[in-house]
Coordinates of C-alpha atoms in Angstrom, one line a residue:
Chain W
X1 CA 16.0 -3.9 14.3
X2 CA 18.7 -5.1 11.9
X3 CA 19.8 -8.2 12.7
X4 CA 16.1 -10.1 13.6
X5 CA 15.5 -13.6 12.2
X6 CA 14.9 -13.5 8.4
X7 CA 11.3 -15.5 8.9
X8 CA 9.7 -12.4 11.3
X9 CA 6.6 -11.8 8.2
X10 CA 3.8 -13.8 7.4
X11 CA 3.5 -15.9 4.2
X12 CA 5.9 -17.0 1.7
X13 CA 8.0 -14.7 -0.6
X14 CA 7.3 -15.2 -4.2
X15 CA 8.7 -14.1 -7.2
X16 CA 6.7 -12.9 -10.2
X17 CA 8.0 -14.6 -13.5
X18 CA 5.0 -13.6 -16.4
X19 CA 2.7 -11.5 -16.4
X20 CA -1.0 -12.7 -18.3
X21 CA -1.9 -10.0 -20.4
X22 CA -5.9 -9.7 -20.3
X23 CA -7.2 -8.2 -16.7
X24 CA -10.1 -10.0 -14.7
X25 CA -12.5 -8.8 -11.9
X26 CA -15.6 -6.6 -11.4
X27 CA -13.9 -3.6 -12.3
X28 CA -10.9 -4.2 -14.0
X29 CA -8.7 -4.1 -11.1
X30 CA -7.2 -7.4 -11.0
X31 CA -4.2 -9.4 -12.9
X32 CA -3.3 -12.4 -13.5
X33 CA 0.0 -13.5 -13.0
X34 CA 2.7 -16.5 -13.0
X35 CA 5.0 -16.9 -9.7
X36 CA 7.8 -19.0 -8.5
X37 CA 7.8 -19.7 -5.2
X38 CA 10.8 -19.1 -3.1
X39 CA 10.1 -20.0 0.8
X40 CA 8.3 -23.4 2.6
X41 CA 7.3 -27.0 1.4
X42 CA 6.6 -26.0 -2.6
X43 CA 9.6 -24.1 -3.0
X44 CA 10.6 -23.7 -6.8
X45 CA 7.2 -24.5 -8.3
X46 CA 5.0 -22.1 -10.4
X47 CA 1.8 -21.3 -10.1
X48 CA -1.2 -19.5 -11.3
X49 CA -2.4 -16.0 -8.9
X50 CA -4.6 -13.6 -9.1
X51 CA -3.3 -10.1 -7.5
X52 CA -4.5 -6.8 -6.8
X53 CA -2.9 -3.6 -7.5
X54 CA 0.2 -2.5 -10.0
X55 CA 3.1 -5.1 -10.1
X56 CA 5.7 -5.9 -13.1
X57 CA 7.9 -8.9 -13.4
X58 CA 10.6 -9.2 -11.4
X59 CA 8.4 -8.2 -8.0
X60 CA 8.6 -9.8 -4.9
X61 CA 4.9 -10.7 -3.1
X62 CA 4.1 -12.7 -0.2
X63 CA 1.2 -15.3 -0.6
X64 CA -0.9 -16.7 2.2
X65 CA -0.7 -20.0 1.2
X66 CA 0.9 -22.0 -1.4
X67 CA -1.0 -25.1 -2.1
X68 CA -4.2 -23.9 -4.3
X69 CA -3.8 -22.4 -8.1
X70 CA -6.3 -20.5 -9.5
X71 CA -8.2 -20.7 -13.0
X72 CA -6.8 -19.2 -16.1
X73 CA -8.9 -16.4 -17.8
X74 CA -11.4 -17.7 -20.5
X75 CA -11.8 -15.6 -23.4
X76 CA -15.0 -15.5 -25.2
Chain N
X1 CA 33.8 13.2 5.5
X2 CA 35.0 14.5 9.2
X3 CA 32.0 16.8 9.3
X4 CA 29.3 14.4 8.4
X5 CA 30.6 11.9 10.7
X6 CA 30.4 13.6 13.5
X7 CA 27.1 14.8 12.6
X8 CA 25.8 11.5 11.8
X9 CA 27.2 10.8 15.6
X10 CA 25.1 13.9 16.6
X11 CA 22.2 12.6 14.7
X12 CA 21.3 9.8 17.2
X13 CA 20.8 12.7 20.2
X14 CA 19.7 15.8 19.0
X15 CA 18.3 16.8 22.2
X16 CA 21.7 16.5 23.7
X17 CA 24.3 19.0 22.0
X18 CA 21.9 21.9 22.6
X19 CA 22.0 21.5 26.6
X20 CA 25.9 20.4 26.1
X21 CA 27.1 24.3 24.1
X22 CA 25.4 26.2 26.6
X23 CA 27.5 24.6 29.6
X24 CA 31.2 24.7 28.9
X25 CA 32.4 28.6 28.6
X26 CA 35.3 28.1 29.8
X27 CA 36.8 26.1 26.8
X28 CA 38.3 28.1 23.4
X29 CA 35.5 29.0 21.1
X30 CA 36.8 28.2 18.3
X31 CA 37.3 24.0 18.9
X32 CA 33.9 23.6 19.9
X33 CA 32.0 25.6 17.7
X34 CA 31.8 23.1 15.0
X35 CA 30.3 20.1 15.7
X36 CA 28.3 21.2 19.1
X37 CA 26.0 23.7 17.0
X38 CA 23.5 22.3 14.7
X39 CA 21.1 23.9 12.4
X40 CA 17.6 22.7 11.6
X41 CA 16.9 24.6 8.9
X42 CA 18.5 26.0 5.9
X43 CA 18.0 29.3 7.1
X44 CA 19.2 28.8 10.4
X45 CA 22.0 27.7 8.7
X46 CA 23.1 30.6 6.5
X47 CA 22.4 33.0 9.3
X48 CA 24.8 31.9 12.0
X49 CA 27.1 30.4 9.3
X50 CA 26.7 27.0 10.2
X51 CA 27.2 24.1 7.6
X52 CA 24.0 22.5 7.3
X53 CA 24.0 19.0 6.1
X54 CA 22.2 18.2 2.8
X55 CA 22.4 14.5 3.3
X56 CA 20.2 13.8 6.6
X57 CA 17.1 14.0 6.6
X58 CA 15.6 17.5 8.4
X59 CA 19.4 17.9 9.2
X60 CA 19.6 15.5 11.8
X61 CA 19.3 11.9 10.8
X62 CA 20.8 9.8 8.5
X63 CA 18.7 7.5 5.9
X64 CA 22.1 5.4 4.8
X65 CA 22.4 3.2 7.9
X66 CA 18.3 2.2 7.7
X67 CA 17.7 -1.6 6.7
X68 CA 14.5 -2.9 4.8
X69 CA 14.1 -6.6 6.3
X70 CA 11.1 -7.7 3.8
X71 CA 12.6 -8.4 0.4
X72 CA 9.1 -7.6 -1.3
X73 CA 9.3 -4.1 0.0
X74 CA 12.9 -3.3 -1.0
X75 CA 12.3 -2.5 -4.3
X76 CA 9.5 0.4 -3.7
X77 CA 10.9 1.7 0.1
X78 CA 13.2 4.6 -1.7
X79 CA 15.6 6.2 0.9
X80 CA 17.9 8.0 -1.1
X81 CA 19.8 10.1 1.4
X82 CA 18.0 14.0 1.1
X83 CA 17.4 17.0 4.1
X84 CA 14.2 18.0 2.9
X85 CA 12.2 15.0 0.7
X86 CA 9.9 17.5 -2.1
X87 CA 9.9 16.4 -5.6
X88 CA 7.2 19.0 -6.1
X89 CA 4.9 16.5 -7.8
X90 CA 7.6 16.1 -10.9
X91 CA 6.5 12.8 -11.4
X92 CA 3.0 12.8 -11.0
X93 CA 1.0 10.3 -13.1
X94 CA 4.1 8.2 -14.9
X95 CA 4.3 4.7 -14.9
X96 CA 5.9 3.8 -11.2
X97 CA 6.6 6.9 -10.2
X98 CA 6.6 6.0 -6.4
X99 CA 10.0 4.5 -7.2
X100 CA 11.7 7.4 -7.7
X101 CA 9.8 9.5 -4.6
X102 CA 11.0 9.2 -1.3
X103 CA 9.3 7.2 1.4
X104 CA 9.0 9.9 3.8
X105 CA 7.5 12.2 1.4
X106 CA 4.9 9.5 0.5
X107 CA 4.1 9.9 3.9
X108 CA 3.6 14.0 3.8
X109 CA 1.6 13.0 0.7
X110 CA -0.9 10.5 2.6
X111 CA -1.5 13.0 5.2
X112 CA -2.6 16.2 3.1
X113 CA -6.1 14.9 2.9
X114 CA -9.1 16.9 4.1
X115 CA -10.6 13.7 6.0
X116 CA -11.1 10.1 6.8
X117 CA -13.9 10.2 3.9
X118 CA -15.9 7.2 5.2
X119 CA -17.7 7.0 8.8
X120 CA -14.9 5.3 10.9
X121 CA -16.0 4.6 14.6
X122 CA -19.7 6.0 13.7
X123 CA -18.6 9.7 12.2
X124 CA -17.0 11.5 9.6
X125 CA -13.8 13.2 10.5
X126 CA -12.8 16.4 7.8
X127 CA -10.3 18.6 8.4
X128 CA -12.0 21.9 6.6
X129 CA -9.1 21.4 4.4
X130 CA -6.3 22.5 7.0
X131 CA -4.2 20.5 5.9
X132 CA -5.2 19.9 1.9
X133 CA -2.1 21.4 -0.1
X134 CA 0.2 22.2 2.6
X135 CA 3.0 20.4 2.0
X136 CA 5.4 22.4 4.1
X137 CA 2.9 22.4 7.1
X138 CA 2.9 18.7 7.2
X139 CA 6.3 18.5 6.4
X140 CA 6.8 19.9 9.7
X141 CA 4.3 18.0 11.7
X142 CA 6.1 14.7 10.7
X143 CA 9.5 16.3 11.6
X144 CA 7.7 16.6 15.2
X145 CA 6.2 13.5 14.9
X146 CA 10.4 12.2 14.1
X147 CA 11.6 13.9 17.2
X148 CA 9.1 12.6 19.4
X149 CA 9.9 9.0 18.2
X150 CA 13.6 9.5 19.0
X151 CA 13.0 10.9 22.7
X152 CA 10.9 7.6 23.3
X153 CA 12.4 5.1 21.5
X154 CA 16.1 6.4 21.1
X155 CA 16.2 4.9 17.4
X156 CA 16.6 6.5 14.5
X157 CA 12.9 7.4 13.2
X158 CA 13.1 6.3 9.4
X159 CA 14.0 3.2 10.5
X160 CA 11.1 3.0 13.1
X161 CA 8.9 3.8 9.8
X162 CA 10.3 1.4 8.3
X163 CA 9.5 -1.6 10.4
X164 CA 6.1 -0.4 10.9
X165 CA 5.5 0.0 6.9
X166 CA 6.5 -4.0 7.5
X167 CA 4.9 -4.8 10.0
X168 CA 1.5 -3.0 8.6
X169 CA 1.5 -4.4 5.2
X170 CA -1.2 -6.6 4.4
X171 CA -0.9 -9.6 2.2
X172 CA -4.6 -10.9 1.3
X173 CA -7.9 -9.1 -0.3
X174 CA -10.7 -9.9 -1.5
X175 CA -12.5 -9.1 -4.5
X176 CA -15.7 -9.5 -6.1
X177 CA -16.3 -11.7 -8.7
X178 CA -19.8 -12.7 -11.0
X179 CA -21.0 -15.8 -11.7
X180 CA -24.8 -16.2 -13.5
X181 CA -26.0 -13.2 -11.3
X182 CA -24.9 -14.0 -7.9
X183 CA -21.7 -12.5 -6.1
X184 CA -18.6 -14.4 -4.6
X185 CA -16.2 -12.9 -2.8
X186 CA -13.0 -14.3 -3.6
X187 CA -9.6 -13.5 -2.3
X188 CA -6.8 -12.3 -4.2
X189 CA -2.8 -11.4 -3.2
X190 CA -1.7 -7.8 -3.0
X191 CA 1.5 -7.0 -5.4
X192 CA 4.2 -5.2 -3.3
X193 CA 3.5 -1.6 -4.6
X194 CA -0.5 -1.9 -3.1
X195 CA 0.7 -3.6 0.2
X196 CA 3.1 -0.3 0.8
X197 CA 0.0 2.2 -0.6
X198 CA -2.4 0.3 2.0
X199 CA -0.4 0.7 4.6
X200 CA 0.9 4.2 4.5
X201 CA -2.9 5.0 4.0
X202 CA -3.6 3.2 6.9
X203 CA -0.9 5.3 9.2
X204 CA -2.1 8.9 7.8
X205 CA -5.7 7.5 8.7
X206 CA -4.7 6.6 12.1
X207 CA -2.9 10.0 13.2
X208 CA -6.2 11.5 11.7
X209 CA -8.2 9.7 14.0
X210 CA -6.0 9.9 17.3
X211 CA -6.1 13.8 16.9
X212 CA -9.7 14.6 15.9
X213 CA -11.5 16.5 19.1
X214 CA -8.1 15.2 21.3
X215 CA -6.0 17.0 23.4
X216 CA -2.9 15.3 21.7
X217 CA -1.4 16.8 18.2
X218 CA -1.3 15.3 14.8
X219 CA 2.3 14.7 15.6
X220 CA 2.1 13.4 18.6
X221 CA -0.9 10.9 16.9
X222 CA 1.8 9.9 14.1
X223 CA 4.5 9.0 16.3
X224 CA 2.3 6.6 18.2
X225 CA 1.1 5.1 15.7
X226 CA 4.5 4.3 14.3
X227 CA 6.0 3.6 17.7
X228 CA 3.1 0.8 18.2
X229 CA 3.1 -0.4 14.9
X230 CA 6.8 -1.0 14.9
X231 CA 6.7 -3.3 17.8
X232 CA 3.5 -5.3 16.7
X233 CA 1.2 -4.1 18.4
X234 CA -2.3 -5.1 18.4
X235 CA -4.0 -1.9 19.4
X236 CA -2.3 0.1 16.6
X237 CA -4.7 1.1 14.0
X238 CA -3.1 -0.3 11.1
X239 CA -2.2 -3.6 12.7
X240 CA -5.7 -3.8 13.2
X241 CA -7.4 -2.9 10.0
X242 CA -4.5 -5.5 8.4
X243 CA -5.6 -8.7 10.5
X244 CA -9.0 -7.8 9.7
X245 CA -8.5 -7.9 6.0
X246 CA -6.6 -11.2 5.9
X247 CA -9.0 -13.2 8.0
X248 CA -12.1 -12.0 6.2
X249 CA -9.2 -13.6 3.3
X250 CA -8.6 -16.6 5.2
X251 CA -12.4 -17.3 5.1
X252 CA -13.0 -16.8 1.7
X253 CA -10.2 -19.1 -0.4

């Protein structure tokens, strides 16, 4: 229950540090925001997601994996 | 402070005290009468003159002692200490309002639905809306479903919902994006508030599912679900629906 090993989830804990204003995706429904990783090899570097659902800065995610960045949103 | 301790102590075998005040007659009323009775309701309560605690939940078990593990859930997992969690929809439709609502009573809220509303297993499942709006009915199914968990596992049963909200998050989707007319599907992460809605979603589904045209209850449904989902199991519904999501994911990065 309580006292389990801390690494027991999948992925690596990040922490979301900015927040890109303009949305992306089909509908809407998708953000773009800056993270600092906090668990595994690329610990303390930030980097580029794109996320699903509501989130504001301060918010913990978990990524699959850490090594690829995705593209910032071109405005035309 | 005596009183709630001792029924916090309670709290952990409900079943127990009930058998235990019938037995011993021979002993003076008055030193016993206190802490062997409980009261599940309010009502119950005023009627025998019982003190009926405000702070555990349904009266019987305490949300101060329950642990979130996953730091990305902490912030949105809200279990501040209430007997009956209502909010009576105060909140509806501000900004994060599922921060201030209790998690159990997100629960209640998942399973008031009149359906599955998509074909899962080859057919629709609707409940004629039984259930649609009925907050006090369901409340009482998951206080069922809470006292089944506690005969089987002995745990306390916020904190069994709370490992299998963890264990049932997912942390990958995919979207769809458009390039010059032809479709990708590309995968996205899940910020912390989602994973928590998906799985929740995923639960109420599940109970829905294990009940339709069954012998077994919705409550009995809910608590197996939770009981599996806490221990990682495979065959629980949401387990399943989770790994399914992040390796269609995995394949499209």
């Amino acid at each position: 229950m309580a006292d389990e090993q801390p690494k027991q989830y999948d992925g690596y804990l990040a922490e979301i540090v900015e927040i890109q204003p303009r949305k992306t995706g089909m509908f809407g429904s998708i953000i773009q925001v800056m993270c600092k990783i906090m668990e595994g090899k690329d610990k303390g570097r930030v980097i580029r997601r794109n996320i699903s659902g509501k989130a504001k800065v301060g918010d913990m995610i978990r990524l699959g994996d850490t090594s690829r960045e995705d593209k910032p949103i071109n405005v035309k | 402070m005596q009183e709630e301790k001792a029924n916090e102590t309670e709290a952990k075998q409900p079943e127990q005290p009930v058998a235990a005040a019938a037995v011993p007659a021979a002993e003076p009323k008055e030193a016993i009468a206190k802490p062997e009775k409980k009261a599940t309701t309010r009502r119950a309560a005023k009627k025998e003159n019982i003190a009926f605690s405000e702070s555990l939940l349904f009266g019987k078990y305490s949300l101060k002692e329950v642990t979130v593990n996953d730091p990305s859930l902490a912030n949105y997992i809200v279990l501040a200490p209430k007997a009956f969690p209502n909010t009576y929809g105060r909140r509806k439709n501000r900004v994060y309002y599922v921060t201030h609502v209790n998690i159990i009573e997100r629960l209640i809220n998942k399973l008031m639905r009149g359906g599955t509303g998509a074909k899962i297993g080859g057919k629709v499942i609707r409940t004629k809306g039984a259930l649609q709006g009925k907050k006090i009915k369901v409340m009482h199914i998951v206080e069922d479903a809470f006292e089944a968990i506690n005969k089987k596992t002995g745990k306390n049963p916020a904190q069994v919902l709370v490992n299998a909200l963890e264990n049932a998050a997912p942390i990958e989707d995919t979207t769809r994006i458009r390039y010059g007319g032809i479709n990708y599907n590309v995968a996205v992460g899940i910020s912390a508030a989602r994973r928590l809605d998906v799985a929740l979603r995923n639960m109420a589904l599940s109970s829905l599912i294990g009940a339709f045209k069954n012998k077994k209850t919705l409550a009995d449904a809910l608590a197996d679900e939770l009981v599996l989902a806490a221990n990682k199991d495979p065959t629980s519904y949401a387990i399943k629906k989770k790994v399914e999501l992040e390796r269609i994911a995995r394949s499209a990065r």
